[in-house]
Short mmCIF file of C-alpha atoms in Angstrom, two decimals:
data_model
loop_
_atom_site.label_atom_id
_atom_site.label_comp_id
_atom_site.label_asym_id
_atom_site.label_seq_id
_atom_site.Cartn_x
_atom_site.Cartn_y
_atom_site.Cartn_z
CA VAL A 1 13.65 -32.05 -24.90
CA SER A 2 17.36 -31.40 -24.31
CA LEU A 3 19.33 -34.63 -23.96
CA LEU A 4 22.02 -32.70 -22.07
CA LYS A 5 19.43 -31.50 -19.55
CA VAL A 6 18.11 -35.05 -19.01
CA VAL A 7 21.64 -36.37 -18.53
CA GLY A 8 22.30 -33.55 -16.12
CA ILE A 9 19.24 -34.44 -14.03
CA CYS A 10 20.25 -38.12 -14.06
CA SER A 11 23.72 -37.16 -12.89
CA LEU A 12 22.23 -35.25 -9.91
CA VAL A 13 20.20 -38.32 -8.92
CA ALA A 14 23.37 -40.38 -9.36
CA VAL A 15 25.18 -38.13 -6.93
CA LEU A 16 22.43 -38.86 -4.38
CA ILE A 17 22.71 -42.61 -4.88
CA VAL A 18 26.50 -42.65 -4.75
CA CYS A 19 26.49 -40.69 -1.50
CA LYS A 20 23.99 -43.13 0.04
CA HIS A 21 26.14 -46.11 -0.73
CA VAL A 22 29.62 -44.65 -0.17
CA VAL A 23 29.10 -42.68 3.05
CA THR A 24 28.37 -45.52 5.43
CA SER A 25 29.54 -44.21 8.74
CA ARG A 26 29.68 -41.00 10.75
CA THR A 27 33.41 -40.76 10.21
CA ARG A 28 33.04 -40.74 6.44
CA TRP A 29 30.19 -38.24 6.74
CA GLU A 30 32.48 -35.95 8.73
CA ARG A 31 35.28 -36.30 6.18
CA VAL A 32 32.96 -35.09 3.47
CA VAL A 33 32.04 -32.07 5.60
CA ASP A 34 35.70 -31.38 6.39
CA LEU A 35 36.66 -31.49 2.69
CA TRP A 36 33.82 -29.16 1.74
CA VAL A 37 34.78 -26.63 4.41
CA LEU A 38 38.48 -26.76 3.39
CA ILE A 39 37.77 -26.15 -0.34
CA ALA A 40 35.29 -23.37 0.54
CA LEU A 41 37.94 -21.73 2.67
CA VAL A 42 40.67 -22.00 0.01
CA SER A 43 38.42 -20.60 -2.74
CA ALA A 44 37.15 -17.80 -0.44
CA THR A 45 40.68 -16.82 0.42
CA ALA A 46 41.63 -16.68 -3.28
CA ASN A 47 38.63 -14.46 -4.07
CA LEU A 48 39.39 -12.15 -1.16
CA ILE A 49 42.88 -11.69 -2.68
CA GLY A 50 41.08 -10.77 -5.86
CA VAL A 51 39.00 -8.24 -3.98
CA VAL A 52 42.19 -6.65 -2.64
CA LEU A 53 43.73 -6.61 -6.14
CA PHE A 54 40.54 -4.89 -7.41
CA PHE A 55 40.95 -2.00 -4.99
CA VAL A 56 44.68 -1.84 -5.82
CA GLY A 57 43.79 -1.24 -9.45
CA PHE A 58 43.27 -4.59 -11.19
CA ARG A 59 39.56 -4.07 -11.92
CA GLU A 60 38.85 -6.21 -15.00
CA PRO A 61 38.52 -10.00 -15.23
CA ASN A 62 41.29 -10.18 -17.86
CA THR A 63 43.82 -8.70 -15.36
CA ASN A 64 42.28 -10.12 -12.19
CA PRO A 65 41.18 -13.81 -12.53
CA PHE A 66 39.44 -13.80 -9.14
CA ILE A 67 36.56 -11.49 -10.18
CA GLY A 68 33.96 -11.55 -12.88
CA ASN A 69 31.74 -9.16 -14.81
CA TYR A 70 28.40 -7.97 -13.53
CA GLY A 71 25.93 -9.99 -15.57
CA SER A 72 22.52 -8.29 -15.34
CA LEU A 73 23.48 -6.11 -12.38
CA PRO A 74 24.12 -2.38 -12.81
CA ARG A 75 27.79 -1.45 -12.74
CA VAL A 76 28.93 -0.46 -9.26
CA ASP A 77 32.35 0.31 -7.88
CA LEU A 78 32.64 -3.10 -6.22
CA PRO A 79 34.13 -6.40 -7.40
CA ARG A 80 31.91 -9.43 -7.87
CA VAL A 81 33.29 -12.95 -7.36
CA HIS A 82 32.09 -16.33 -8.54
CA GLY A 83 35.00 -18.61 -7.59
CA PHE A 84 35.31 -21.72 -9.78
CA PHE A 85 31.62 -21.62 -10.77
CA PRO A 86 30.11 -20.13 -13.92
CA SER A 87 27.49 -18.28 -11.85
CA TRP A 88 27.54 -16.08 -8.78
CA ASN A 89 24.41 -17.75 -7.45
CA MET A 90 26.12 -21.17 -7.59
CA TYR A 91 29.14 -19.85 -5.78
CA ALA A 92 27.00 -18.10 -3.20
CA ASN A 93 25.19 -21.40 -2.53
CA TYR A 94 28.51 -23.20 -2.23
CA LEU A 95 29.86 -20.70 0.33
CA CYS A 96 26.55 -20.70 2.24
CA VAL A 97 26.96 -24.46 2.63
CA GLY A 98 30.55 -23.98 3.74
CA VAL A 99 29.49 -21.61 6.52
CA LEU A 100 26.74 -23.88 7.74
CA LEU A 101 29.01 -26.99 7.72
CA LEU A 102 31.64 -25.02 9.61
CA ALA A 103 29.02 -24.24 12.22
CA ALA A 104 27.92 -27.90 12.28
CA ARG A 105 31.46 -29.00 13.11
CA HIS A 106 32.51 -26.00 15.17
CA GLN A 107 32.84 -27.94 18.42
CA SER A 108 35.28 -30.45 16.90
CA TYR A 109 37.19 -27.75 15.06
CA ARG A 110 37.57 -25.66 18.18
CA GLU A 111 38.93 -28.62 20.07
CA ARG A 112 41.40 -29.36 17.26
CA PHE A 113 42.49 -25.92 16.08
CA GLY A 114 41.29 -23.39 18.66
CA ILE A 115 38.67 -20.68 18.44
CA LEU A 116 40.69 -18.04 16.51
CA PRO A 117 41.38 -20.17 13.37
CA VAL A 118 37.76 -21.27 13.31
CA ALA A 119 36.50 -17.69 13.61
CA GLY A 120 38.97 -16.59 10.98
CA ALA A 121 37.75 -19.26 8.55
CA ALA A 122 34.16 -18.18 9.13
CA ILE A 123 35.03 -14.53 8.49
CA ALA A 124 36.93 -15.41 5.30
CA ILE A 125 34.04 -17.45 3.84
CA LEU A 126 31.46 -14.83 4.83
CA GLY A 127 33.62 -12.11 3.32
CA ALA A 128 33.81 -13.82 -0.02
CA LEU A 129 30.08 -14.58 0.14
CA ALA A 130 29.30 -10.85 0.53
CA PHE A 131 31.12 -10.11 -2.70
CA THR A 132 29.07 -12.57 -4.71
CA LEU A 133 26.38 -9.81 -4.56
CA SER A 134 23.83 -12.67 -4.76
CA ALA A 135 20.30 -12.80 -3.31
CA GLN A 136 21.13 -16.44 -2.44
CA ILE A 137 22.71 -15.04 0.74
CA GLY A 138 19.11 -15.23 1.98
CA ALA A 139 19.43 -19.05 1.87
CA LEU A 140 22.18 -18.72 4.49
CA ALA A 141 19.91 -16.60 6.68
CA VAL A 142 17.23 -19.29 6.52
CA GLY A 143 19.83 -21.95 7.17
CA VAL A 144 21.09 -20.06 10.26
CA ILE A 145 17.56 -19.91 11.61
CA VAL A 146 17.20 -23.69 11.18
CA PHE A 147 20.62 -24.41 12.63
CA VAL A 148 20.15 -22.29 15.74
CA ALA A 149 16.58 -23.49 16.36
CA VAL A 150 17.38 -27.20 15.94
CA GLY A 151 20.96 -27.28 17.18
CA ARG A 152 20.23 -25.55 20.54
CA ALA A 153 23.94 -24.85 20.96
CA PHE A 154 23.46 -21.26 22.24
CA PRO A 155 21.67 -19.70 25.19
CA LYS A 156 18.01 -18.65 24.71
CA TRP A 157 18.34 -14.88 24.29
CA PRO A 158 21.33 -14.88 21.90
CA SER A 159 19.55 -17.57 19.90
CA ARG A 160 16.45 -15.43 19.67
CA LEU A 161 18.52 -12.43 18.56
CA VAL A 162 20.28 -14.46 15.86
CA ILE A 163 16.99 -15.89 14.61
CA PHE A 164 15.36 -12.43 14.55
CA SER A 165 18.36 -10.87 12.73
CA SER A 166 18.54 -13.69 10.20
CA ALA A 167 14.80 -13.41 9.51
CA CYS A 168 15.19 -9.65 8.90
CA ILE A 169 18.06 -10.32 6.44
CA ALA A 170 16.08 -12.99 4.60
CA GLY A 171 13.04 -10.74 4.49
CA LEU A 172 15.07 -7.79 3.12
CA LEU A 173 16.69 -9.96 0.42
CA LEU A 174 13.30 -11.44 -0.40
CA PHE A 175 11.93 -7.90 -0.84
CA VAL A 176 14.73 -6.73 -3.13
CA SER A 177 14.49 -9.97 -5.17
CA ILE A 178 10.77 -9.43 -5.80
CA PHE A 179 10.73 -5.62 -6.23
CA GLN A 180 12.95 -3.07 -7.92
CA ILE A 181 13.29 0.50 -6.70
CA VAL A 182 13.14 2.68 -9.83
CA PRO A 183 13.43 6.44 -10.21
CA ARG A 184 10.16 7.72 -11.74
CA GLY A 185 10.28 8.21 -15.47
CA GLN A 186 13.84 6.85 -15.91
CA GLY A 187 13.23 3.11 -15.92
CA ILE A 188 16.58 1.85 -14.67
CA PRO A 189 17.01 -0.51 -11.69
CA MET A 190 19.09 1.71 -9.39
CA LEU A 191 18.25 3.50 -6.17
CA GLY A 192 18.38 6.85 -7.89
CA PRO A 193 16.97 9.96 -6.18
CA LEU A 194 15.31 8.49 -3.07
CA GLY A 195 12.73 11.24 -2.98
CA ASP A 196 11.09 10.21 -6.28
CA VAL A 197 11.06 6.43 -6.74
CA LYS A 198 8.53 3.64 -7.40
CA LEU A 199 8.38 -0.06 -6.90
CA VAL A 200 8.10 -2.30 -9.93
CA ASP A 201 8.22 -6.08 -10.44
CA SER A 202 11.77 -7.40 -10.38
CA ALA A 203 13.28 -9.31 -13.28
CA ARG A 204 12.56 -12.57 -11.48
CA VAL A 205 8.83 -11.83 -11.15
CA VAL A 206 8.63 -11.13 -14.89
CA ILE A 207 10.50 -14.37 -15.58
CA TRP A 208 8.18 -16.36 -13.28
CA ALA A 209 5.11 -15.01 -15.02
CA ALA A 210 6.56 -15.85 -18.46
CA ALA A 211 7.41 -19.40 -17.31
CA LEU A 212 3.92 -19.93 -15.94
CA LYS A 213 2.52 -18.74 -19.24
CA THR A 214 4.64 -21.40 -21.00
CA TYR A 215 3.26 -24.02 -18.59
CA SER A 216 -0.31 -22.97 -19.37
CA GLU A 217 0.43 -23.86 -22.98
CA HIS A 218 1.76 -27.32 -22.03
CA PRO A 219 -0.23 -28.23 -18.86
CA LEU A 220 0.43 -31.98 -18.91
CA THR A 221 4.03 -32.56 -19.94
CA GLY A 222 5.59 -29.11 -19.80
CA ALA A 223 7.61 -27.63 -22.63
CA GLY A 224 10.39 -30.19 -22.32
CA ALA A 225 13.41 -30.69 -20.10
CA GLY A 226 16.08 -28.17 -20.92
CA GLU A 227 13.76 -25.74 -22.68
CA GLU A 228 14.19 -22.03 -21.96
CA VAL A 229 10.64 -21.58 -20.72
CA ALA A 230 10.56 -17.84 -20.10
CA THR A 231 10.40 -15.41 -23.00
CA VAL A 232 10.71 -11.92 -21.55
CA ARG A 233 10.38 -8.44 -22.89
CA ASN A 234 11.06 -5.88 -20.25
CA GLU A 235 12.49 -2.36 -20.27
CA TYR A 236 14.49 -3.00 -17.13
CA PHE A 237 16.39 -6.01 -18.47
CA SER A 238 18.43 -4.48 -21.22
CA GLN A 239 19.78 -1.43 -19.39
CA GLY A 240 21.84 -3.42 -16.93
CA LEU A 241 23.24 -5.81 -19.49
CA LYS A 242 26.59 -5.56 -21.26
CA HIS A 243 24.89 -6.61 -24.53
CA PRO A 244 21.31 -5.29 -24.41
CA ARG A 245 18.55 -7.31 -25.97
CA LYS A 246 14.87 -6.46 -26.15
CA GLU A 247 13.78 -10.09 -25.91
CA MET A 248 15.41 -12.99 -24.12
CA ARG A 249 14.61 -16.67 -23.55
CA LEU A 250 15.64 -17.73 -20.04
CA GLN A 251 15.21 -20.60 -17.61
CA ALA A 252 12.57 -20.08 -14.90
CA HIS A 253 14.92 -18.90 -12.15
CA ASN A 254 12.73 -20.91 -9.73
CA THR A 255 13.16 -24.64 -9.03
CA TYR A 256 9.48 -25.36 -8.63
CA ILE A 257 8.12 -23.22 -11.48
CA GLY A 258 10.99 -24.58 -13.63
CA LEU A 259 10.04 -28.20 -12.94
CA LEU A 260 6.41 -27.45 -13.67
CA ALA A 261 7.07 -25.51 -16.89
CA GLU A 262 9.69 -27.91 -18.28
CA MET A 263 8.39 -31.32 -17.22
CA GLY A 264 4.87 -30.83 -15.95
CA PRO A 265 3.10 -31.53 -12.64
CA LEU A 266 4.31 -35.13 -12.37
CA ALA A 267 7.93 -33.92 -12.10
CA LEU A 268 7.01 -31.48 -9.41
CA VAL A 269 5.16 -34.20 -7.49
CA ALA A 270 8.07 -36.63 -7.87
CA PHE A 271 10.49 -34.00 -6.48
CA GLY A 272 8.18 -33.40 -3.53
CA LEU A 273 7.91 -37.11 -2.79
CA LEU A 274 11.71 -37.43 -2.87
CA LEU A 275 12.10 -34.62 -0.33
CA TRP A 276 9.37 -36.10 1.84
CA ARG A 277 11.09 -39.52 1.84
CA VAL A 278 14.45 -38.03 2.76
CA PHE A 279 13.22 -35.81 5.62
CA ARG A 280 10.94 -38.53 6.94
CA GLY A 281 13.93 -40.86 7.19
CA LEU A 282 16.02 -38.49 9.20
CA GLY A 283 14.11 -39.05 12.38
CA LYS A 284 14.39 -36.93 15.55
CA PRO A 285 17.43 -34.84 16.42
CA PRO A 286 20.03 -36.74 18.53
CA SER A 287 20.58 -35.66 22.14
CA GLU A 288 24.39 -35.76 22.13
CA PRO A 289 25.61 -32.20 21.38
CA LYS A 290 28.05 -32.94 18.53
CA GLU A 291 25.65 -35.29 16.79
CA ARG A 292 22.82 -32.76 17.22
CA SER A 293 25.05 -30.06 15.71
CA LEU A 294 25.74 -32.24 12.70
CA TYR A 295 22.02 -33.03 12.37
CA ALA A 296 21.11 -29.33 12.59
CA GLY A 297 23.79 -28.44 10.04
CA LEU A 298 22.43 -31.03 7.60
CA LEU A 299 18.89 -29.71 7.96
CA ALA A 300 20.13 -26.13 7.52
CA VAL A 301 22.09 -27.01 4.37
CA LEU A 302 19.01 -28.64 2.85
CA LEU A 303 16.25 -26.31 3.98
CA GLY A 304 18.10 -23.08 3.06
CA PRO A 305 18.00 -23.72 -0.69
CA ILE A 306 14.69 -25.66 -0.58
CA LEU A 307 12.73 -23.03 1.37
CA TYR A 308 14.49 -19.94 0.06
CA GLY A 309 17.06 -20.52 -2.66
CA GLY A 310 14.72 -22.67 -4.76
CA ILE A 311 12.36 -19.76 -5.04
CA PHE A 312 14.94 -17.61 -6.83
CA ALA A 313 17.08 -20.14 -8.73
CA GLY A 314 16.87 -23.38 -10.65
CA LEU A 315 18.21 -26.76 -9.76
CA GLU A 316 21.41 -25.86 -11.66
CA ASP A 317 22.23 -23.21 -9.03
CA SER A 318 21.80 -25.58 -6.06
CA ARG A 319 23.39 -28.84 -7.23
CA HIS A 320 24.82 -29.41 -3.76
CA VAL A 321 21.31 -30.19 -2.55
CA TRP A 322 21.49 -33.57 -4.30
CA LEU A 323 24.76 -34.41 -2.56
CA PHE A 324 23.30 -33.61 0.84
CA LEU A 325 20.06 -35.42 0.11
CA GLY A 326 22.27 -38.47 -0.38
CA LEU A 327 24.16 -37.69 2.82
CA ALA A 328 20.85 -37.31 4.64
CA VAL A 329 19.86 -40.83 3.58
CA ALA A 330 23.35 -42.08 4.36
CA ALA A 331 23.91 -40.44 7.70
CA PRO A 332 23.11 -43.37 10.02
CA LEU A 333 24.01 -41.61 13.28
CA LEU A 334 22.09 -38.43 12.61
CA GLY A 335 18.58 -38.62 14.00
CA ALA A 336 18.87 -42.29 14.79
CA THR A 337 16.35 -43.26 17.50
CA GLU A 338 17.45 -46.84 18.07
CA THR A 339 20.58 -48.11 19.80
CA THR A 340 23.72 -47.89 17.73
CA PRO A 341 26.01 -50.94 17.66
CA LYS A 342 29.56 -50.75 18.94
CA ASP A 343 30.98 -50.65 15.42
CA GLY A 344 29.53 -47.11 15.14
CA TYR A 345 27.11 -47.96 12.33
CA ASN A 346 23.37 -47.89 12.62
CA HIS A 347 22.51 -50.79 10.36
CA ARG A 348 18.81 -50.11 10.26
CA ALA A 349 19.17 -46.43 9.31
CA GLY A 350 21.86 -47.17 6.73
CA ALA A 351 19.97 -49.93 5.04
#
């Protein structure tokens, strides 16, 4: 068992608890949202500057600090950004949250700044998100579906179009995350000659199978928190890597398989009970438009990584979930069904 991993898990739970006790009013909840959106916008703008520098000629991380290398992706003539995170998936999740929170507060922002600055901020964050080249963009698509369906801020037909388009995007990213298109006989994960290709299991599917094999060897307690539970040997791994290796030990790249393989079924059940408790406490969506938009944004931020992102990444890639689980418990005006006192604080919901 890795002590560092255990401390990391405890710190995530601590974030949840701190949020519950510090954010005690709608105003504080909104300030957290505003700060997140602002930092996401600043970091996205910096990375877009890096993208411009890339096309000007500064194509390496040592000359352009706003881009990174390609990890396990094949080299392509595009920059890849990860902001102030060590992983593109983490940064993609961060920006996805920024977009959804911007949508959740769009009515207030439009009243304060006007529609053009708000639209510009959304375009900047989405632009940086595209250059993460991360399948976690699918979590945003799921979040958009939740936000539009619950928020009810748009007319029926545009809402249906947005939901359908987002579902298609999520489905496409799901497909390319599960399968690789490989030219026959060459064994390299690129599109290649489209007339002669085959579908093979993606790297993630290979990793999931290896992690489940590890769990089968430790069915009660798992292999231990912090253990690299997937030992993989696959011809498609090494050819995209900067330093090829025939065998690698990796984390599960799946929140639920990872919990199972590292800490056993009790950890998975405990995580499920925590989610059930938080969502049960949210109550029904408010009727007031701005409050309903905040409520829908919170659900979208949580359900995107839980329903989609958690399938393709571990807890380490979605640390913001813990912050927003705390905010969900602490958000006394979101989903409150009883009368709120004049001081603006729902004492029952915030207890």
